[in-house]
């Protein structure tokens, strides 16, 4: 029985600020970065995990990962795998580390990296991709694997168990469907604020040719410029002459209530937290002409009542625009309150802002109970590789639906992963299917050697050239 003997941690940073990738109204200077950990055992079995940052501060997260991972050293892996919910509680229960959260901030995203690494190890030990490991659980095992403290007023274990049992009979059919079709995706890569109109137009046309019909753009820096850019994107995605020959109209249920254009294309907008509540209502109302499905992160991510007020205000003004948030919702309790307050139309979990798979499961259960679609955040290095697993778990085992769901796709940095995600010709994620890939988050050793901070060959070269 393998025993966890230690861990390796790497601070890996990619210079995306040089090309404007990731730029938005709040985050204008982004170097996509991975605080990366590998759990080691006294056998060949390992587990990889990471959390995402945008540059400076990644070293702080790496230090926190070491503090969290130390708690697992000396533990037998199979004992930890027996009850991943209980293991998650053990991981989170160090009182001195908990004090510097609790369950939020740097210590929480560090815990996410470690919990994800343990789940990766579990999947590798069973020779399955992570999503397949989890959907093959019995309903009882799946409930046991989740994080439950503080959410019983929104959903109980008994309610979750009944919900999962009701979906059990259709799991094999849904798995076959998603393997054949792929999982619906949307494009953010064309909508960064730092791109020229020419680059935006080129990227939108490329995405259309690849089969995408959901697009997201960043807003919040200047209303007139946002309206102009939105009209540009709308003019392209609504143009039937730009659709590929293989294009088929999207199923009506997949675009119902999304302000889709004549070609079935859907536009979403993302403000990345820049507005106060009343300002958000006014600003988004001014963008009604470009017919977005939702406004993402219109205000502070912890402001549950603010999101509820924005959603209500947009409805009262007849905009037809919904509210989405979640990528910075730092724990399951924030999601619980967003759902209880009717504050969101779309739930956007983040694979490593939450403290790993176990906490994600509890949010999936709550969202399914409240009937809110889960469209995970994936705008960063490694997040696309992570979240396809989570969306597959939601569809196959939890909600049983992907009619209105779309999973974010950003076409950056996939080449640095051993088992990168991929998109099919219909603009959908392919299902990860390699038995040994676990959670699909293993970074190539050559990429670590090149981009580790500060001693990787790329960063040493930048300093030598006087550019750093």
PDB file of N, CA and C in Angstrom, residues 222-275:
ATOM      1  N   UNK A 222     -14.585  51.082 -20.773  1.00  0.00           N
ATOM      2  CA  UNK A 222     -15.188  52.248 -21.412  1.00  0.00           C
ATOM      3  C   UNK A 222     -16.487  51.814 -22.094  1.00  0.00           C
ATOM      4  N   UNK A 223     -17.634  52.393 -21.734  1.00  0.00           N
ATOM      5  CA  UNK A 223     -18.914  51.905 -22.268  1.00  0.00           C
ATOM      6  C   UNK A 223     -19.038  52.055 -23.780  1.00  0.00           C
ATOM      7  N   UNK A 224     -18.579  53.175 -24.317  1.00  0.00           N
ATOM      8  CA  UNK A 224     -18.675  53.368 -25.767  1.00  0.00           C
ATOM      9  C   UNK A 224     -17.807  52.364 -26.511  1.00  0.00           C
ATOM     10  N   UNK A 225     -16.618  52.122 -25.990  1.00  0.00           N
ATOM     11  CA  UNK A 225     -15.718  51.157 -26.636  1.00  0.00           C
ATOM     12  C   UNK A 225     -16.274  49.739 -26.524  1.00  0.00           C
ATOM     13  N   UNK A 226     -16.865  49.425 -25.360  1.00  0.00           N
ATOM     14  CA  UNK A 226     -17.466  48.094 -25.197  1.00  0.00           C
ATOM     15  C   UNK A 226     -18.607  47.888 -26.189  1.00  0.00           C
ATOM     16  N   UNK A 227     -19.432  48.907 -26.363  1.00  0.00           N
ATOM     17  CA  UNK A 227     -20.543  48.795 -27.303  1.00  0.00           C
ATOM     18  C   UNK A 227     -20.029  48.618 -28.725  1.00  0.00           C
ATOM     19  N   UNK A 228     -18.999  49.349 -29.074  1.00  0.00           N
ATOM     20  CA  UNK A 228     -18.419  49.228 -30.411  1.00  0.00           C
ATOM     21  C   UNK A 228     -17.842  47.841 -30.634  1.00  0.00           C
ATOM     22  N   UNK A 229     -17.068  47.349 -29.660  1.00  0.00           N
ATOM     23  CA  UNK A 229     -16.479  46.012 -29.784  1.00  0.00           C
ATOM     24  C   UNK A 229     -17.562  44.938 -29.805  1.00  0.00           C
ATOM     25  N   UNK A 230     -18.589  45.126 -28.987  1.00  0.00           N
ATOM     26  CA  UNK A 230     -19.692  44.168 -28.971  1.00  0.00           C
ATOM     27  C   UNK A 230     -20.419  44.108 -30.308  1.00  0.00           C
ATOM     28  N   UNK A 231     -20.634  45.278 -30.926  1.00  0.00           N
ATOM     29  CA  UNK A 231     -21.271  45.306 -32.242  1.00  0.00           C
ATOM     30  C   UNK A 231     -20.397  44.612 -33.281  1.00  0.00           C
ATOM     31  N   UNK A 232     -19.075  44.796 -33.175  1.00  0.00           N
ATOM     32  CA  UNK A 232     -18.160  44.111 -34.093  1.00  0.00           C
ATOM     33  C   UNK A 232     -18.308  42.599 -33.973  1.00  0.00           C
ATOM     34  N   UNK A 233     -18.265  42.110 -32.747  1.00  0.00           N
ATOM     35  CA  UNK A 233     -18.378  40.656 -32.550  1.00  0.00           C
ATOM     36  C   UNK A 233     -19.743  40.167 -33.009  1.00  0.00           C
ATOM     37  N   UNK A 234     -20.798  40.900 -32.650  1.00  0.00           N
ATOM     38  CA  UNK A 234     -22.152  40.514 -33.062  1.00  0.00           C
ATOM     39  C   UNK A 234     -22.259  40.450 -34.590  1.00  0.00           C
ATOM     40  N   UNK A 235     -21.672  41.418 -35.280  1.00  0.00           N
ATOM     41  CA  UNK A 235     -21.769  41.442 -36.751  1.00  0.00           C
ATOM     42  C   UNK A 235     -21.138  40.203 -37.369  1.00  0.00           C
ATOM     43  N   UNK A 236     -20.160  39.634 -36.685  1.00  0.00           N
ATOM     44  CA  UNK A 236     -19.480  38.447 -37.197  1.00  0.00           C
ATOM     45  C   UNK A 236     -20.218  37.166 -36.833  1.00  0.00           C
ATOM     46  N   UNK A 237     -20.597  37.043 -35.561  1.00  0.00           N
ATOM     47  CA  UNK A 237     -21.210  35.775 -35.132  1.00  0.00           C
ATOM     48  C   UNK A 237     -22.643  35.635 -35.644  1.00  0.00           C
ATOM     49  N   UNK A 238     -23.261  36.755 -36.063  1.00  0.00           N
ATOM     50  CA  UNK A 238     -24.614  36.696 -36.623  1.00  0.00           C
ATOM     51  C   UNK A 238     -24.624  36.600 -38.146  1.00  0.00           C
ATOM     52  N   UNK A 239     -23.445  36.512 -38.749  1.00  0.00           N
ATOM     53  CA  UNK A 239     -23.332  36.485 -40.210  1.00  0.00           C
ATOM     54  C   UNK A 239     -23.323  35.035 -40.706  1.00  0.00           C
ATOM     55  N   UNK A 240     -24.381  34.592 -41.369  1.00  0.00           N
ATOM     56  CA  UNK A 240     -24.439  33.185 -41.812  1.00  0.00           C
ATOM     57  C   UNK A 240     -23.373  32.829 -42.838  1.00  0.00           C
ATOM     58  N   UNK A 241     -22.821  33.818 -43.534  1.00  0.00           N
ATOM     59  CA  UNK A 241     -21.805  33.512 -44.548  1.00  0.00           C
ATOM     60  C   UNK A 241     -20.471  33.098 -43.927  1.00  0.00           C
ATOM     61  N   UNK A 242     -20.301  33.357 -42.620  1.00  0.00           N
ATOM     62  CA  UNK A 242     -19.046  32.994 -41.960  1.00  0.00           C
ATOM     63  C   UNK A 242     -19.110  31.615 -41.301  1.00  0.00           C
ATOM     64  N   UNK A 243     -20.261  30.969 -41.369  1.00  0.00           N
ATOM     65  CA  UNK A 243     -20.396  29.653 -40.742  1.00  0.00           C
ATOM     66  C   UNK A 243     -19.744  28.580 -41.608  1.00  0.00           C
ATOM     67  N   UNK A 244     -19.157  27.567 -40.996  1.00  0.00           N
ATOM     68  CA  UNK A 244     -18.510  26.504 -41.777  1.00  0.00           C
ATOM     69  C   UNK A 244     -19.548  25.676 -42.527  1.00  0.00           C
ATOM     70  N   UNK A 245     -19.142  25.011 -43.606  1.00  0.00           N
ATOM     71  CA  UNK A 245     -20.093  24.205 -44.388  1.00  0.00           C
ATOM     72  C   UNK A 245     -20.777  23.120 -43.548  1.00  0.00           C
ATOM     73  N   UNK A 246     -20.083  22.647 -42.538  1.00  0.00           N
ATOM     74  CA  UNK A 246     -20.641  21.575 -41.700  1.00  0.00           C
ATOM     75  C   UNK A 246     -21.572  22.087 -40.611  1.00  0.00           C
ATOM     76  N   UNK A 247     -21.825  23.394 -40.582  1.00  0.00           N
ATOM     77  CA  UNK A 247     -22.623  23.988 -39.500  1.00  0.00           C
ATOM     78  C   UNK A 247     -24.035  23.407 -39.481  1.00  0.00           C
ATOM     79  N   UNK A 248     -24.486  23.084 -38.284  1.00  0.00           N
ATOM     80  CA  UNK A 248     -25.872  22.671 -38.066  1.00  0.00           C
ATOM     81  C   UNK A 248     -26.466  23.589 -37.013  1.00  0.00           C
ATOM     82  N   UNK A 249     -27.725  23.996 -37.160  1.00  0.00           N
ATOM     83  CA  UNK A 249     -28.346  24.875 -36.167  1.00  0.00           C
ATOM     84  C   UNK A 249     -28.283  24.242 -34.771  1.00  0.00           C
ATOM     85  N   UNK A 250     -27.984  25.041 -33.746  1.00  0.00           N
ATOM     86  CA  UNK A 250     -27.926  24.487 -32.397  1.00  0.00           C
ATOM     87  C   UNK A 250     -29.311  24.026 -31.949  1.00  0.00           C
ATOM     88  N   UNK A 251     -29.389  22.997 -31.115  1.00  0.00           N
ATOM     89  CA  UNK A 251     -30.685  22.572 -30.589  1.00  0.00           C
ATOM     90  C   UNK A 251     -31.383  23.729 -29.882  1.00  0.00           C
ATOM     91  N   UNK A 252     -32.663  23.921 -30.094  1.00  0.00           N
ATOM     92  CA  UNK A 252     -33.365  25.064 -29.484  1.00  0.00           C
ATOM     93  C   UNK A 252     -33.195  25.143 -27.976  1.00  0.00           C
ATOM     94  N   UNK A 253     -33.165  23.988 -27.296  1.00  0.00           N
ATOM     95  CA  UNK A 253     -33.044  24.008 -25.835  1.00  0.00           C
ATOM     96  C   UNK A 253     -31.692  24.526 -25.373  1.00  0.00           C
ATOM     97  N   UNK A 254     -30.684  24.462 -26.249  1.00  0.00           N
ATOM     98  CA  UNK A 254     -29.345  24.893 -25.853  1.00  0.00           C
ATOM     99  C   UNK A 254     -29.177  26.409 -25.908  1.00  0.00           C
ATOM    100  N   UNK A 255     -30.079  27.110 -26.585  1.00  0.00           N
ATOM    101  CA  UNK A 255     -29.964  28.572 -26.689  1.00  0.00           C
ATOM    102  C   UNK A 255     -31.206  29.288 -26.170  1.00  0.00           C
ATOM    103  N   UNK A 256     -32.148  28.557 -25.607  1.00  0.00           N
ATOM    104  CA  UNK A 256     -33.369  29.166 -25.083  1.00  0.00           C
ATOM    105  C   UNK A 256     -33.031  30.164 -23.977  1.00  0.00           C
ATOM    106  N   UNK A 257     -33.580  31.368 -24.068  1.00  0.00           N
ATOM    107  CA  UNK A 257     -33.367  32.379 -23.045  1.00  0.00           C
ATOM    108  C   UNK A 257     -31.983  32.988 -23.026  1.00  0.00           C
ATOM    109  N   UNK A 258     -31.207  32.801 -24.094  1.00  0.00           N
ATOM    110  CA  UNK A 258     -29.822  33.286 -24.117  1.00  0.00           C
ATOM    111  C   UNK A 258     -29.615  34.474 -25.055  1.00  0.00           C
ATOM    112  N   UNK A 259     -30.687  35.076 -25.557  1.00  0.00           N
ATOM    113  CA  UNK A 259     -30.564  36.209 -26.477  1.00  0.00           C
ATOM    114  C   UNK A 259     -29.755  35.856 -27.717  1.00  0.00           C
ATOM    115  N   UNK A 260     -29.950  34.639 -28.212  1.00  0.00           N
ATOM    116  CA  UNK A 260     -29.199  34.187 -29.391  1.00  0.00           C
ATOM    117  C   UNK A 260     -29.584  35.004 -30.616  1.00  0.00           C
ATOM    118  N   UNK A 261     -28.618  35.186 -31.526  1.00  0.00           N
ATOM    119  CA  UNK A 261     -28.840  35.898 -32.766  1.00  0.00           C
ATOM    120  C   UNK A 261     -29.422  34.991 -33.840  1.00  0.00           C
ATOM    121  N   UNK A 262     -29.502  35.476 -35.072  1.00  0.00           N
ATOM    122  CA  UNK A 262     -30.161  34.723 -36.151  1.00  0.00           C
ATOM    123  C   UNK A 262     -29.459  33.419 -36.522  1.00  0.00           C
ATOM    124  N   UNK A 263     -28.172  33.317 -36.268  1.00  0.00           N
ATOM    125  CA  UNK A 263     -27.450  32.073 -36.561  1.00  0.00           C
ATOM    126  C   UNK A 263     -27.444  31.121 -35.359  1.00  0.00           C
ATOM    127  N   UNK A 264     -28.049  31.534 -34.261  1.00  0.00           N
ATOM    128  CA  UNK A 264     -28.017  30.742 -33.028  1.00  0.00           C
ATOM    129  C   UNK A 264     -26.822  31.034 -32.156  1.00  0.00           C
ATOM    130  N   UNK A 265     -26.067  32.091 -32.506  1.00  0.00           N
ATOM    131  CA  UNK A 265     -24.870  32.429 -31.736  1.00  0.00           C
ATOM    132  C   UNK A 265     -25.245  33.227 -30.485  1.00  0.00           C
ATOM    133  N   UNK A 266     -24.486  32.989 -29.427  1.00  0.00           N
ATOM    134  CA  UNK A 266     -24.733  33.593 -28.120  1.00  0.00           C
ATOM    135  C   UNK A 266     -23.513  34.409 -27.709  1.00  0.00           C
ATOM    136  N   UNK A 267     -23.754  35.617 -27.173  1.00  0.00           N
ATOM    137  CA  UNK A 267     -22.692  36.488 -26.678  1.00  0.00           C
ATOM    138  C   UNK A 267     -22.841  36.672 -25.179  1.00  0.00           C
ATOM    139  N   UNK A 268     -21.734  36.602 -24.455  1.00  0.00           N
ATOM    140  CA  UNK A 268     -21.721  36.866 -23.018  1.00  0.00           C
ATOM    141  C   UNK A 268     -20.713  37.977 -22.743  1.00  0.00           C
ATOM    142  N   UNK A 269     -20.889  38.696 -21.635  1.00  0.00           N
ATOM    143  CA  UNK A 269     -19.963  39.770 -21.276  1.00  0.00           C
ATOM    144  C   UNK A 269     -19.463  39.568 -19.851  1.00  0.00           C
ATOM    145  N   UNK A 270     -18.233  40.035 -19.588  1.00  0.00           N
ATOM    146  CA  UNK A 270     -17.557  39.769 -18.316  1.00  0.00           C
ATOM    147  C   UNK A 270     -16.857  41.036 -17.860  1.00  0.00           C
ATOM    148  N   UNK A 271     -17.222  41.531 -16.663  1.00  0.00           N
ATOM    149  CA  UNK A 271     -16.666  42.783 -16.151  1.00  0.00           C
ATOM    150  C   UNK A 271     -15.559  42.588 -15.133  1.00  0.00           C
ATOM    151  N   UNK A 272     -15.346  41.378 -14.666  1.00  0.00           N
ATOM    152  CA  UNK A 272     -14.263  41.096 -13.718  1.00  0.00           C
ATOM    153  C   UNK A 272     -14.272  42.035 -12.507  1.00  0.00           C
ATOM    154  N   UNK A 273     -15.484  42.268 -11.955  1.00  0.00           N
ATOM    155  CA  UNK A 273     -15.650  42.860 -10.621  1.00  0.00           C
ATOM    156  C   UNK A 273     -15.459  44.373 -10.543  1.00  0.00           C
ATOM    157  N   UNK A 274     -15.542  45.121 -11.648  1.00  0.00           N
ATOM    158  CA  UNK A 274     -15.120  46.522 -11.600  1.00  0.00           C
ATOM    159  C   UNK A 274     -16.173  47.503 -11.085  1.00  0.00           C
ATOM    160  N   UNK A 275     -17.455  47.105 -10.967  1.00  0.00           N
ATOM    161  CA  UNK A 275     -18.504  48.082 -10.694  1.00  0.00           C
ATOM    162  C   UNK A 275     -19.092  47.969  -9.289  1.00  0.00           C
TER     163      UNK A 275
END
